[in-house]
CSV table of C-alpha atoms in Angstrom, one decimal:
chain,number,residue,atom,x,y,z
A,1,MET,CA,119.7,102.6,66.1
A,2,LYS,CA,116.2,102.3,66.9
A,3,VAL,CA,114.1,100.0,64.1
A,4,ILE,CA,110.3,98.7,63.8
A,5,ASP,CA,110.0,95.6,61.9
A,6,SER,CA,106.9,94.5,60.3
A,7,HIS,CA,105.9,92.2,57.3
A,8,THR,CA,103.3,93.4,54.5
A,9,GLU,CA,101.4,89.9,53.7
A,10,GLY,CA,104.2,88.1,54.8
A,11,GLU,CA,107.1,90.1,53.2
A,12,PRO,CA,109.2,91.7,56.1
A,13,THR,CA,110.3,95.6,56.4
A,14,ARG,CA,112.5,96.6,58.9
A,15,VAL,CA,112.0,100.8,58.7
A,16,VAL,CA,114.8,102.4,60.8
A,17,VAL,CA,113.4,105.1,62.7
A,18,SER,CA,116.5,107.1,64.4
A,19,GLY,CA,120.8,106.0,64.1
A,20,GLY,CA,121.2,106.0,60.6
A,21,PRO,CA,123.9,108.3,58.9
A,22,ALA,CA,123.6,112.2,58.3
A,23,LEU,CA,122.8,112.3,54.5
A,24,GLY,CA,122.3,116.1,53.9
A,25,SER,CA,119.6,118.0,52.8
A,26,GLY,CA,119.9,117.3,48.7
A,27,SER,CA,116.8,115.5,46.8
A,28,LEU,CA,115.9,112.0,47.6
A,29,LYS,CA,117.8,110.8,44.5
A,30,GLU,CA,121.2,112.6,45.6
A,31,ARG,CA,120.4,111.2,49.2
A,32,LEU,CA,120.5,107.8,48.1
A,33,ALA,CA,123.4,108.3,46.5
A,34,GLN,CA,124.9,109.8,49.6
A,35,LEU,CA,124.3,106.4,51.4
A,36,GLU,CA,125.3,104.4,48.6
A,37,SER,CA,128.6,106.0,47.9
A,38,HIS,CA,130.0,106.9,51.6
A,39,HIS,CA,127.7,104.5,53.8
A,40,ASP,CA,126.6,101.4,52.3
A,41,HIS,CA,128.4,99.7,55.5
A,42,PHE,CA,124.7,101.1,57.0
A,43,ARG,CA,122.5,99.2,54.5
A,44,GLN,CA,124.8,96.3,54.8
A,45,SER,CA,124.6,95.9,58.9
A,46,VAL,CA,120.9,97.0,58.7
A,47,ILE,CA,120.4,93.9,56.1
A,48,LEU,CA,122.9,91.3,56.1
A,49,GLU,CA,123.0,88.2,58.5
A,50,PRO,CA,123.3,88.2,61.7
A,51,ARG,CA,120.8,91.1,62.0
A,52,GLY,CA,118.4,90.5,58.8
A,53,SER,CA,118.2,88.1,55.8
A,54,ASP,CA,118.1,88.3,52.2
A,55,VAL,CA,114.3,88.1,52.6
A,56,LEU,CA,114.3,91.6,54.1
A,57,VAL,CA,113.7,95.2,52.8
A,58,GLY,CA,115.3,98.1,54.7
A,59,ALA,CA,113.5,101.8,54.9
A,60,LEU,CA,115.4,104.8,56.2
A,61,LEU,CA,113.1,107.6,57.3
A,62,CYS,CA,114.4,110.9,56.6
A,63,PRO,CA,113.4,114.3,56.6
A,64,PRO,CA,111.4,115.4,53.2
A,65,VAL,CA,112.2,118.3,50.9
A,66,ASP,CA,108.6,117.9,49.8
A,67,GLN,CA,106.9,119.9,52.7
A,68,ARG,CA,104.0,118.0,52.1
A,69,CYS,CA,104.8,114.4,53.2
A,70,VAL,CA,105.1,113.3,56.5
A,71,THR,CA,108.6,111.5,55.6
A,72,GLY,CA,110.8,110.8,53.0
A,73,VAL,CA,111.9,106.7,52.7
A,74,ILE,CA,115.0,105.4,51.1
A,75,PHE,CA,114.6,101.7,50.5
A,76,PHE,CA,117.1,99.2,50.1
A,77,ASN,CA,117.5,95.1,50.6
A,78,ASN,CA,120.3,92.4,50.4
A,79,THR,CA,122.3,93.9,47.2
A,80,GLY,CA,121.3,97.7,46.9
A,81,TYR,CA,118.9,100.2,46.7
A,82,LEU,CA,115.2,100.7,45.5
A,83,GLY,CA,113.4,103.4,43.9
A,84,MET,CA,110.3,102.3,45.3
A,85,CYS,CA,108.9,99.6,47.0
A,86,GLY,CA,105.2,98.9,47.8
A,87,HIS,CA,105.2,96.0,50.6
A,88,GLY,CA,107.9,98.3,52.0
A,89,ALA,CA,105.4,101.6,51.6
A,90,LEU,CA,102.7,99.5,53.2
A,91,GLY,CA,105.6,98.5,55.9
A,92,VAL,CA,106.1,102.1,56.5
A,93,ALA,CA,102.8,102.8,56.5
A,94,LYS,CA,101.8,100.6,59.2
A,95,THR,CA,104.8,102.5,60.8
A,96,LEU,CA,104.0,105.4,61.0
A,97,GLN,CA,100.5,104.9,62.6
A,98,TYR,CA,102.2,102.5,65.1
A,99,LEU,CA,104.4,105.5,65.9
A,100,GLY,CA,101.8,108.5,65.8
A,101,MET,CA,102.9,110.1,62.7
A,102,ALA,CA,100.4,109.4,60.5
A,103,PRO,CA,97.1,111.5,62.5
A,104,GLU,CA,95.4,111.7,59.5
A,105,SER,CA,93.9,109.0,57.2
A,106,GLU,CA,95.8,110.4,54.4
A,107,VAL,CA,99.5,111.4,54.1
A,108,LEU,CA,101.8,111.7,51.7
A,109,ILE,CA,105.4,110.1,51.8
A,110,GLU,CA,108.5,110.8,49.2
A,111,THR,CA,110.6,108.3,47.5
A,112,PRO,CA,113.5,108.7,45.4
A,113,VAL,CA,111.3,108.1,42.8
A,114,GLY,CA,108.4,110.5,43.4
A,115,VAL,CA,105.5,111.0,45.8
A,116,ILE,CA,103.0,108.3,47.0
A,117,LYS,CA,100.0,108.8,49.0
A,118,ILE,CA,98.8,106.3,51.7
A,119,THR,CA,94.9,106.4,52.6
A,120,PHE,CA,94.5,104.3,55.8
A,121,ASP,CA,91.6,101.8,55.9
A,122,TYR,CA,91.3,100.6,59.9
A,123,ALA,CA,89.5,97.0,58.0
A,124,GLU,CA,91.8,96.6,55.5
A,125,GLY,CA,94.9,97.5,56.0
A,126,ALA,CA,96.3,100.7,53.6
A,127,THR,CA,95.9,101.8,50.3
A,128,ILE,CA,99.3,103.4,48.1
A,129,GLU,CA,99.0,105.7,45.2
A,130,ASN,CA,102.1,104.2,43.8
A,131,VAL,CA,103.8,106.3,40.9
A,132,PRO,CA,102.9,106.4,37.3
A,133,SER,CA,103.5,103.2,35.9
A,134,TYR,CA,103.6,102.1,32.4
A,135,LEU,CA,104.5,98.8,29.5
A,136,PHE,CA,107.7,100.0,28.1
A,137,LYS,CA,107.9,97.0,25.5
A,138,ALA,CA,105.5,94.2,24.8
A,139,ASP,CA,106.0,90.9,23.8
A,140,VAL,CA,109.8,90.7,24.0
A,141,CYS,CA,111.4,87.3,23.0
A,142,LEU,CA,113.8,85.2,25.0
A,143,ASN,CA,115.8,82.6,24.4
A,144,VAL,CA,116.5,81.3,27.9
A,145,LYS,CA,118.7,78.4,29.1
A,146,GLY,CA,116.4,75.6,30.3
A,147,LEU,CA,113.3,77.0,29.1
A,148,GLY,CA,113.8,77.7,25.4
A,149,GLU,CA,111.9,80.1,23.7
A,150,ILE,CA,109.7,82.5,25.7
A,151,SER,CA,108.4,85.9,25.9
A,152,GLY,CA,107.2,88.5,28.1
A,153,ASP,CA,106.6,92.2,28.7
A,154,VAL,CA,109.1,94.7,30.5
A,155,ALA,CA,107.3,97.5,32.6
A,156,TRP,CA,107.7,99.9,35.0
A,157,GLY,CA,105.7,100.1,38.2
A,158,GLY,CA,108.4,102.2,40.5
A,159,ASN,CA,110.8,99.3,39.7
A,160,TRP,CA,112.0,97.5,36.1
A,161,PHE,CA,110.3,94.3,35.2
A,162,PHE,CA,109.9,91.3,33.1
A,163,LEU,CA,106.5,89.7,33.4
A,164,THR,CA,106.0,86.4,31.6
A,165,GLU,CA,103.4,83.2,31.8
A,166,HIS,CA,106.1,81.1,30.8
A,167,ALA,CA,107.2,79.7,34.0
A,168,PRO,CA,108.6,76.2,34.2
A,169,VAL,CA,106.7,74.6,36.5
A,170,ALA,CA,103.3,75.5,38.8
A,171,LEU,CA,104.0,78.2,40.9
A,172,VAL,CA,103.5,77.0,44.7
A,173,LEU,CA,105.9,77.1,47.1
A,174,ALA,CA,107.5,73.4,46.7
A,175,ASN,CA,108.6,74.8,43.6
A,176,CYS,CA,110.2,78.0,44.8
A,177,GLN,CA,114.1,76.6,43.9
A,178,GLN,CA,112.9,75.7,40.1
A,179,LEU,CA,111.4,79.5,40.1
A,180,THR,CA,114.3,81.2,41.5
A,181,GLU,CA,116.7,79.4,39.0
A,182,ALA,CA,114.5,79.9,35.9
A,183,ALA,CA,114.2,83.6,37.0
A,184,ILE,CA,117.7,84.2,37.2
A,185,GLN,CA,118.6,82.8,33.9
A,186,ILE,CA,116.1,85.2,32.4
A,187,LYS,CA,117.4,87.8,34.0
A,188,LYS,CA,120.9,86.6,32.4
A,189,ALA,CA,118.9,86.2,28.7
A,190,LEU,CA,117.8,89.6,29.0
A,191,MET,CA,120.9,91.2,29.7
A,192,GLU,CA,122.8,88.9,26.8
A,193,ALA,CA,119.9,90.3,24.6
A,194,GLY,CA,120.1,93.9,25.3
A,195,VAL,CA,117.0,94.7,26.4
A,196,THR,CA,116.8,97.2,29.1
A,197,GLY,CA,114.8,99.6,31.0
A,198,ILE,CA,114.8,103.4,30.0
A,199,ASP,CA,118.3,104.9,29.2
A,200,GLY,CA,120.2,101.2,29.6
A,201,ALA,CA,118.4,100.5,32.8
A,202,VAL,CA,118.8,97.1,34.5
A,203,ILE,CA,116.0,94.7,34.5
A,204,ASP,CA,116.4,93.7,38.2
A,205,HIS,CA,112.6,92.0,39.0
A,206,ILE,CA,111.4,89.0,37.1
A,207,GLU,CA,107.8,87.8,37.4
A,208,PHE,CA,105.8,84.7,36.3
A,209,PHE,CA,102.1,84.7,36.4
A,210,SER,CA,99.8,82.3,36.4
A,211,GLY,CA,96.1,81.5,37.2
A,212,ALA,CA,94.9,82.2,40.6
A,213,GLU,CA,94.8,79.3,43.4
A,214,SER,CA,91.8,80.9,44.8
A,215,GLU,CA,88.4,81.4,42.4
A,216,SER,CA,88.1,85.2,44.5
A,217,ALA,CA,91.5,86.0,43.1
A,218,ASP,CA,92.8,87.1,39.2
A,219,SER,CA,96.3,86.0,39.2
A,220,ARG,CA,99.0,84.3,41.1
A,221,ASN,CA,102.9,85.5,40.5
A,222,PHE,CA,106.3,84.4,41.7
A,223,VAL,CA,108.7,87.7,41.8
A,224,LEU,CA,112.2,87.2,42.1
A,225,CYS,CA,113.6,90.0,43.7
A,226,PRO,CA,117.2,91.7,42.7
A,227,GLY,CA,119.0,90.2,45.7
A,228,GLY,CA,118.0,86.5,44.8
A,229,ALA,CA,114.8,85.8,47.2
A,230,TYR,CA,111.5,85.6,46.1
A,231,ASP,CA,108.7,88.1,47.2
A,232,ARG,CA,106.4,86.4,50.0
A,233,SER,CA,104.0,89.4,49.3
A,234,PRO,CA,102.2,89.8,46.0
A,235,CYS,CA,104.4,92.6,45.2
A,236,GLY,CA,103.0,96.4,44.9
A,237,THR,CA,105.2,97.3,42.2
A,238,GLY,CA,104.9,94.2,40.4
A,239,THR,CA,101.1,94.2,40.7
A,240,SER,CA,101.3,97.7,39.5
A,241,ALA,CA,103.5,97.1,36.3
A,242,LYS,CA,101.2,93.8,35.7
A,243,MET,CA,98.1,96.4,35.8
A,244,ALA,CA,99.9,99.0,33.5
A,245,CYS,CA,100.6,96.0,30.8
A,246,LEU,CA,97.0,94.8,31.2
A,247,ALA,CA,95.7,98.5,31.1
A,248,ALA,CA,97.6,99.1,28.0
A,249,LYS,CA,96.5,95.8,26.3
A,250,ASN,CA,92.7,97.2,27.0
A,251,GLN,CA,92.1,94.0,29.3
A,252,LEU,CA,91.6,95.9,32.4
A,253,GLN,CA,89.6,98.6,32.9
A,254,PRO,CA,90.4,102.2,35.1
A,255,GLY,CA,88.4,101.2,38.6
A,256,GLU,CA,88.1,97.9,38.1
A,257,THR,CA,89.6,95.9,41.0
A,258,TRP,CA,92.7,93.3,40.4
A,259,VAL,CA,92.9,90.7,43.0
A,260,GLN,CA,96.7,89.3,43.3
A,261,GLU,CA,97.7,86.5,44.9
A,262,SER,CA,101.2,85.7,46.1
A,263,ILE,CA,103.2,82.5,46.0
A,264,ILE,CA,102.4,82.1,49.3
A,265,GLY,CA,98.4,82.7,49.1
A,266,SER,CA,98.4,86.1,50.5
A,267,ARG,CA,96.5,89.0,48.4
A,268,PHE,CA,96.9,92.7,47.2
A,269,TYR,CA,94.3,94.4,45.8
A,270,GLY,CA,95.2,96.8,42.4
A,271,SER,CA,93.0,99.2,40.8
A,272,TYR,CA,94.4,102.2,38.7
A,273,GLN,CA,93.6,105.5,37.0
A,274,TRP,CA,94.6,107.2,33.9
A,275,GLY,CA,97.5,110.1,34.6
A,276,GLU,CA,98.1,112.7,32.6
A,277,LYS,CA,100.7,111.5,30.3
A,278,GLY,CA,99.0,108.3,29.3
A,279,GLN,CA,100.5,106.3,32.2
A,280,VAL,CA,98.7,104.3,35.0
A,281,ILE,CA,98.3,106.0,39.0
A,282,PRO,CA,98.1,102.8,40.7
A,283,SER,CA,96.5,101.8,43.6
A,284,ILE,CA,97.4,99.0,45.8
A,285,THR,CA,95.6,98.1,49.2
A,286,GLY,CA,97.2,95.0,51.6
A,287,ARG,CA,98.0,94.7,55.3
A,288,ALA,CA,101.1,95.5,57.3
A,289,TYR,CA,101.5,94.3,60.7
A,290,ILE,CA,104.2,95.4,63.6
A,291,SER,CA,106.3,92.5,64.5
A,292,ALA,CA,109.1,93.7,66.5
A,293,GLU,CA,110.0,97.3,68.2
A,294,SER,CA,114.1,96.8,68.9
A,295,SER,CA,117.5,98.6,69.1
A,296,LEU,CA,120.3,97.6,66.7
A,297,VAL,CA,123.6,97.2,68.6
A,298,PHE,CA,126.7,97.3,66.8
A,299,GLU,CA,130.0,96.3,69.3
A,300,SER,CA,133.5,97.6,68.2
A,301,ASP,CA,134.7,94.3,68.7
A,302,ASP,CA,132.5,92.9,66.6
A,303,PRO,CA,133.6,90.7,63.2
A,304,PHE,CA,130.5,90.8,61.5
A,305,ARG,CA,129.2,94.7,63.0
A,306,HIS,CA,128.8,95.0,59.3
A,307,GLY,CA,127.2,92.0,58.1
A,308,ILE,CA,128.1,88.5,56.8
A,309,PHE,CA,128.6,89.1,53.0
A,310,SER,CA,128.4,85.6,51.9
A,311,VAL,CA,126.7,82.5,53.8
């Protein structure tokens, strides 16, 4: 199985270029369902230890349905599947460029939640035009174990987020364990309170915000992903969700740049335009770097060929 590894502002992506399972010719949503139902061992073997880690996000390249697109892509992590992944899309963009599959300065890729546009800028990296994003529920109040009463917003940015400024400690690397534990309690409180996204969708990303450490950034965040690992990048879908909240509250204007700083100090540059249905169309600019080109080997007698499920 041929893979290309990269990182986007510190967050790793593993793109499976060849050797993945046959998923038929249905829509990307249907193929994701096929992958989940019949080939989940593929996800596990690519992402879990000993070949991967909890931080890693996988991306399986597959033929697109929309022929305008250079490829389709299905994102996955240590616990399941993602409709969209901002840092992962930038990692895919860098990989396509590295493989010579993106000869134009602008290409389209297809995801299970829609088509996204990628524009290459050799000085700044790449920009993705994300799927339409929106604030779903504002000022949701929760009673959270260890935190007490807090409030935040529920928003869609390609994944479902609960966004709050009520972090229990400063957003610095030394506090990642405390932030992780607090985010887990918020996720539990959301479920207990019956707070969901559209059609009962689980809110599986928790995002803390604070002021930025750098004077040239607007905000710093800590994002806990569904698998329990925190995002090293500023999180592309999380930045999209944040801009949707700011736009809905008239705190960020169309075309205005929002500089989002991650827990490790890396940055995404975001802006948006209004879409036809009153949703925002976010653009996220960031840098990805190729870190490895390799082949994954699966020996038949390897007891951990499909990954280690608990460490």
